Amino acid sequence: MEDQLFRTIMGSFATGVTVITTQVDDEIHGMTANAFMSVSLQPKLVAISIGEKAKMLGYINSSKKFAINILAANQKDLSKQFAGQLNSDEVVAFETYQGQPIIKNSLAVISCELFNQLDAGDHTIFIGRVTGLKHEPHEPLLFFGGKYQEIKE
Ligand code: FAD
Ligand code: NAD
């Protein structure tokens, strides 16, 4: 089965865009991800899927915690920055929430402690137990067909 067909079909499932953030010692690391889902209400669990080549894998294995920053429509450049698609020296301003670095002015933030993890082919699924939830009234950034989109009335 062709990789390109798989990507095309997966890309036809419209998603929001998140940046996963974590900190190991003094180093803050961020990574753009759309493989994110809600898993359980009692207890509150969410899941993310991280590729085997991503540096984020080692960071979460060390920190055992992470935050999921759901991006607002005006944060497309941050998505590109944390996907390694921008050659920018701009310093990203992080805030601290529940002891974790988060991205300012995101639509929502979910802070997590690592609950469980599962090897899944060339990715690792990290399940997080939710330790904090933060929300601001912004429009979402969307990803569909390999392109960024916004909600149009
Ligand atoms: P790097 O490639 O080293 O870091 C990513 C970028 O973030 C670099 O440009 C780095 O300079 C910057 N950065 C990191 N920390 C900071 C900081 N503190 N301050 C400023 N800049 C910083 N991959 C997946 O595994 N799972 C997914 O669900 C997923 N979804 C994606 C969705 C979209 C819409 C896109 C565009 C990409 C997605 N990717 C996903 C791919 C993933 O974002 C890239 O492969 C990413 O480069 C992997 O990051 P890394 O952890 O290897 O670190
Ligand atoms: P794309 O057209 O490559 O991706 C479309 C969809 O395919 C994505 O939304 C995702 O659901 C799926 N997909 C893509 N690469 C995947 C991978 N390696 N493993 C599992 N699923 C994958 O989108 P794009 O704009 O060209 O993406 C930019 C870069 O980010 C590419 O290198 C892509 O591989 C990577 N990416 C990775 C994931 C992921 O690992 N889950 C998700 C999205 C994008």
Short mmCIF file of C-alpha atoms and ligand atoms in Angstrom, two decimals:
data_model
loop_
_atom_site.label_atom_id
_atom_site.label_comp_id
_atom_site.label_asym_id
_atom_site.label_seq_id
_atom_site.Cartn_x
_atom_site.Cartn_y
_atom_site.Cartn_z
CA MET A 1 0.00 0.00 0.00
CA GLU A 2 1.30 3.43 -0.96
CA ASP A 3 2.52 5.84 1.76
CA GLN A 4 1.18 8.79 -0.23
CA LEU A 5 -2.35 7.36 -0.38
CA PHE A 6 -2.24 6.75 3.39
CA ARG A 7 -1.19 10.38 4.00
CA THR A 8 -3.83 11.70 1.61
CA ILE A 9 -6.59 9.71 3.33
CA MET A 10 -5.35 10.59 6.86
CA GLY A 11 -5.05 14.21 5.76
CA SER A 12 -8.74 14.17 4.77
CA PHE A 13 -9.60 13.87 8.47
CA ALA A 14 -9.72 17.55 9.54
CA THR A 15 -8.04 18.24 12.88
CA GLY A 16 -6.96 21.09 15.10
CA VAL A 17 -3.26 21.72 15.61
CA THR A 18 -1.38 21.39 18.90
CA VAL A 19 2.12 22.11 20.10
CA ILE A 20 3.32 19.61 22.70
CA THR A 21 5.64 21.23 25.26
CA THR A 22 7.82 19.76 27.96
CA GLN A 23 10.89 20.66 29.99
CA VAL A 24 13.97 18.64 30.94
CA ASP A 25 16.26 20.43 33.41
CA ASP A 26 16.49 24.01 32.02
CA GLU A 27 15.62 23.05 28.46
CA ILE A 28 12.14 23.69 27.06
CA HIS A 29 11.18 21.72 23.93
CA GLY A 30 8.12 22.09 21.69
CA MET A 31 6.78 20.01 18.80
CA THR A 32 3.77 20.48 16.49
CA ALA A 33 1.34 17.53 16.56
CA ASN A 34 -2.14 16.79 15.27
CA ALA A 35 -2.24 13.15 16.44
CA PHE A 36 -4.11 14.01 19.64
CA MET A 37 -7.32 12.60 21.10
CA SER A 38 -9.47 12.56 24.19
CA VAL A 39 -9.42 9.06 25.77
CA SER A 40 -11.27 8.86 29.11
CA LEU A 41 -13.43 11.05 31.36
CA GLN A 42 -12.98 9.14 34.67
CA PRO A 43 -10.02 9.39 35.05
CA LYS A 44 -9.36 12.21 32.58
CA LEU A 45 -6.92 10.84 30.00
CA VAL A 46 -5.70 12.08 26.62
CA ALA A 47 -3.34 10.55 24.03
CA ILE A 48 -0.68 11.86 21.64
CA SER A 49 1.36 9.92 19.08
CA ILE A 50 5.04 10.81 18.59
CA GLY A 51 7.25 9.58 15.73
CA GLU A 52 10.35 7.51 16.53
CA LYS A 53 12.66 10.13 14.98
CA ALA A 54 11.22 13.07 16.95
CA LYS A 55 13.41 14.51 19.69
CA MET A 56 10.22 14.96 21.71
CA LEU A 57 10.17 11.19 22.35
CA GLY A 58 13.32 11.32 24.48
CA TYR A 59 12.22 14.50 26.22
CA ILE A 60 8.89 13.00 27.38
CA ASN A 61 10.61 9.76 28.38
CA SER A 62 12.80 11.91 30.68
CA SER A 63 10.30 14.47 31.97
CA LYS A 64 7.29 12.05 32.33
CA LYS A 65 4.99 15.01 31.77
CA PHE A 66 3.88 17.29 28.95
CA ALA A 67 1.40 20.01 28.03
CA ILE A 68 -0.81 20.04 24.95
CA ASN A 69 -1.30 23.59 23.62
CA ILE A 70 -4.29 23.77 21.22
CA LEU A 71 -3.41 26.54 18.78
CA ALA A 72 -5.61 29.52 17.91
CA ALA A 73 -6.19 30.61 14.29
CA ASN A 74 -3.55 33.36 14.56
CA GLN A 75 -0.81 30.94 15.72
CA LYS A 76 0.01 29.35 12.32
CA ASP A 77 3.62 30.59 12.47
CA LEU A 78 4.07 28.86 15.84
CA SER A 79 2.84 25.61 14.28
CA LYS A 80 5.43 26.01 11.50
CA GLN A 81 8.14 26.96 14.01
CA PHE A 82 7.59 23.83 16.12
CA ALA A 83 7.40 21.61 13.03
CA GLY A 84 10.84 22.86 11.92
CA GLN A 85 9.30 24.60 8.88
CA LEU A 86 10.39 28.17 9.70
CA ASN A 87 13.93 29.50 9.69
CA SER A 88 13.26 31.91 12.50
CA ASP A 89 15.51 33.00 15.33
CA GLU A 90 12.52 34.53 17.09
CA VAL A 91 12.50 33.58 20.75
CA VAL A 92 9.21 31.96 21.73
CA ALA A 93 7.75 33.32 24.96
CA PHE A 94 6.56 30.53 27.22
CA GLU A 95 4.45 30.85 30.38
CA THR A 96 4.39 28.43 33.29
CA TYR A 97 1.19 26.52 34.13
CA GLN A 98 0.98 23.65 36.64
CA GLY A 99 4.80 23.72 36.71
CA GLN A 100 5.05 23.20 32.94
CA PRO A 101 6.03 25.48 30.04
CA ILE A 102 3.05 26.44 27.87
CA ILE A 103 2.48 28.68 24.84
CA LYS A 104 0.89 32.07 25.52
CA ASN A 105 -2.51 32.89 24.02
CA SER A 106 -3.31 29.32 22.95
CA LEU A 107 -6.96 28.38 22.56
CA ALA A 108 -6.58 25.75 25.30
CA VAL A 109 -3.91 24.03 27.36
CA ILE A 110 -4.07 20.52 28.82
CA SER A 111 -1.27 19.73 31.27
CA CYS A 112 -0.54 16.04 31.84
CA GLU A 113 1.49 13.55 33.82
CA LEU A 114 2.57 10.47 31.90
CA PHE A 115 0.02 7.70 32.66
CA ASN A 116 1.07 5.02 30.19
CA GLN A 117 2.83 4.53 26.86
CA LEU A 118 2.56 2.06 24.00
CA ASP A 119 4.95 1.28 21.14
CA ALA A 120 2.91 1.50 17.94
CA GLY A 121 4.96 0.82 14.80
CA ASP A 122 7.16 3.83 14.09
CA HIS A 123 5.37 5.95 16.74
CA THR A 124 4.91 5.86 20.52
CA ILE A 125 1.48 6.64 21.93
CA PHE A 126 1.75 8.58 25.18
CA ILE A 127 -1.32 8.59 27.40
CA GLY A 128 -1.44 11.54 29.77
CA ARG A 129 -3.42 11.94 33.00
CA VAL A 130 -4.83 15.45 32.93
CA THR A 131 -3.54 17.67 35.78
CA GLY A 132 -4.88 21.02 34.55
CA LEU A 133 -7.16 22.57 31.94
CA LYS A 134 -7.02 26.17 30.69
CA HIS A 135 -9.20 27.81 28.03
CA GLU A 136 -9.32 31.15 26.19
CA PRO A 137 -12.04 32.27 23.74
CA HIS A 138 -10.22 32.13 20.37
CA GLU A 139 -11.03 30.59 16.98
CA PRO A 140 -9.09 27.34 16.28
CA LEU A 141 -6.28 26.73 13.79
CA LEU A 142 -7.26 23.76 11.58
CA PHE A 143 -5.26 21.30 9.43
CA PHE A 144 -6.93 19.61 6.45
CA GLY A 145 -5.53 18.21 3.18
CA GLY A 146 -1.97 19.05 4.27
CA LYS A 147 -2.91 22.76 4.57
CA TYR A 148 -3.76 25.14 7.38
CA GLN A 149 -7.39 26.27 7.41
CA GLU A 150 -9.67 28.47 9.49
CA ILE A 151 -13.37 28.21 10.24
CA LYS A 152 -15.36 30.32 7.77
CA GLU A 153 -18.86 31.44 8.74
P1 FAD B 1 12.91 19.56 16.34
O1 FAD B 1 12.63 19.13 14.95
O2 FAD B 1 14.30 19.72 16.82
O3 FAD B 1 12.06 20.76 16.84
C1 FAD B 1 10.97 21.21 16.14
C2 FAD B 1 11.11 22.70 15.90
O4 FAD B 1 10.73 23.38 17.09
C3 FAD B 1 12.54 23.16 15.54
O5 FAD B 1 12.46 24.11 14.49
C4 FAD B 1 13.01 23.83 16.83
O6 FAD B 1 13.88 24.92 16.58
C5 FAD B 1 11.70 24.34 17.42
N1 FAD B 1 11.78 24.44 18.89
C6 FAD B 1 11.79 23.42 19.78
N2 FAD B 1 11.87 23.89 21.03
C7 FAD B 1 11.92 25.26 20.93
C8 FAD B 1 12.00 26.34 21.87
N3 FAD B 1 12.12 26.12 23.19
N4 FAD B 1 11.97 27.62 21.40
C9 FAD B 1 11.86 27.87 20.06
N5 FAD B 1 11.80 26.89 19.11
C10 FAD B 1 11.84 25.61 19.55
N6 FAD B 1 4.95 14.47 14.31
C11 FAD B 1 4.57 13.51 15.17
O7 FAD B 1 5.41 12.70 15.61
N7 FAD B 1 3.27 13.40 15.62
C12 FAD B 1 2.30 14.24 15.19
O8 FAD B 1 1.15 14.15 15.63
C13 FAD B 1 2.66 15.26 14.27
N8 FAD B 1 1.72 16.12 13.81
C14 FAD B 1 2.08 17.12 12.95
C15 FAD B 1 1.09 18.01 12.53
C16 FAD B 1 1.41 19.04 11.67
C17 FAD B 1 0.32 19.99 11.21
C18 FAD B 1 2.76 19.21 11.24
C19 FAD B 1 3.13 20.35 10.32
C20 FAD B 1 3.76 18.34 11.67
C21 FAD B 1 3.43 17.28 12.53
N9 FAD B 1 4.38 16.37 13.00
C22 FAD B 1 4.02 15.36 13.86
C23 FAD B 1 5.79 16.49 12.59
C24 FAD B 1 6.65 17.17 13.70
O9 FAD B 1 6.10 18.41 14.11
C25 FAD B 1 8.08 17.45 13.17
O10 FAD B 1 8.63 16.24 12.68
C26 FAD B 1 8.99 18.04 14.25
O11 FAD B 1 10.08 18.70 13.62
C27 FAD B 1 9.55 17.04 15.23
O12 FAD B 1 10.14 17.76 16.29
P2 FAD B 1 11.34 17.20 17.17
O13 FAD B 1 10.80 16.87 18.53
O14 FAD B 1 12.11 16.15 16.43
O15 FAD B 1 12.26 18.45 17.38
P1 NAD B 2 0.94 15.21 5.21
O1 NAD B 2 0.13 15.45 4.00
O2 NAD B 2 2.22 14.47 5.15
O3 NAD B 2 0.05 14.53 6.34
C1 NAD B 2 -1.33 14.28 6.19
C2 NAD B 2 -1.76 13.38 7.31
O4 NAD B 2 -1.09 12.12 7.19
C3 NAD B 2 -1.39 13.88 8.68
O5 NAD B 2 -2.37 14.75 9.22
C4 NAD B 2 -1.29 12.58 9.47
O6 NAD B 2 -2.59 12.17 9.87
C5 NAD B 2 -0.76 11.60 8.44
N1 NAD B 2 0.71 11.44 8.52
C6 NAD B 2 1.65 12.17 7.84
N2 NAD B 2 2.89 11.74 8.16
C7 NAD B 2 2.72 10.73 9.04
C8 NAD B 2 3.62 9.89 9.74
N3 NAD B 2 4.93 9.96 9.56
N4 NAD B 2 3.10 8.98 10.58
C9 NAD B 2 1.77 8.85 10.75
N5 NAD B 2 0.87 9.62 10.13
C10 NAD B 2 1.33 10.54 9.29
O7 NAD B 2 1.12 16.61 5.90
P2 NAD B 2 2.32 17.59 5.78
O8 NAD B 2 1.82 18.97 5.91
O9 NAD B 2 3.15 17.26 4.59
O10 NAD B 2 3.16 17.24 7.10
C11 NAD B 2 4.36 17.88 7.33
C12 NAD B 2 5.32 16.92 7.99
O11 NAD B 2 4.80 16.57 9.28
C13 NAD B 2 5.52 15.63 7.22
O12 NAD B 2 6.88 15.28 7.33
C14 NAD B 2 4.66 14.64 7.94
O13 NAD B 2 5.17 13.31 7.89
C15 NAD B 2 4.70 15.17 9.39
N6 NAD B 2 3.46 14.79 10.09
C16 NAD B 2 3.56 13.73 10.92
C17 NAD B 2 2.43 13.31 11.60
C18 NAD B 2 2.55 12.16 12.53
O14 NAD B 2 3.64 11.66 12.75
N7 NAD B 2 1.48 11.66 13.13
C19 NAD B 2 1.23 13.99 11.47
C20 NAD B 2 1.17 15.09 10.59
C21 NAD B 2 2.31 15.48 9.91
#
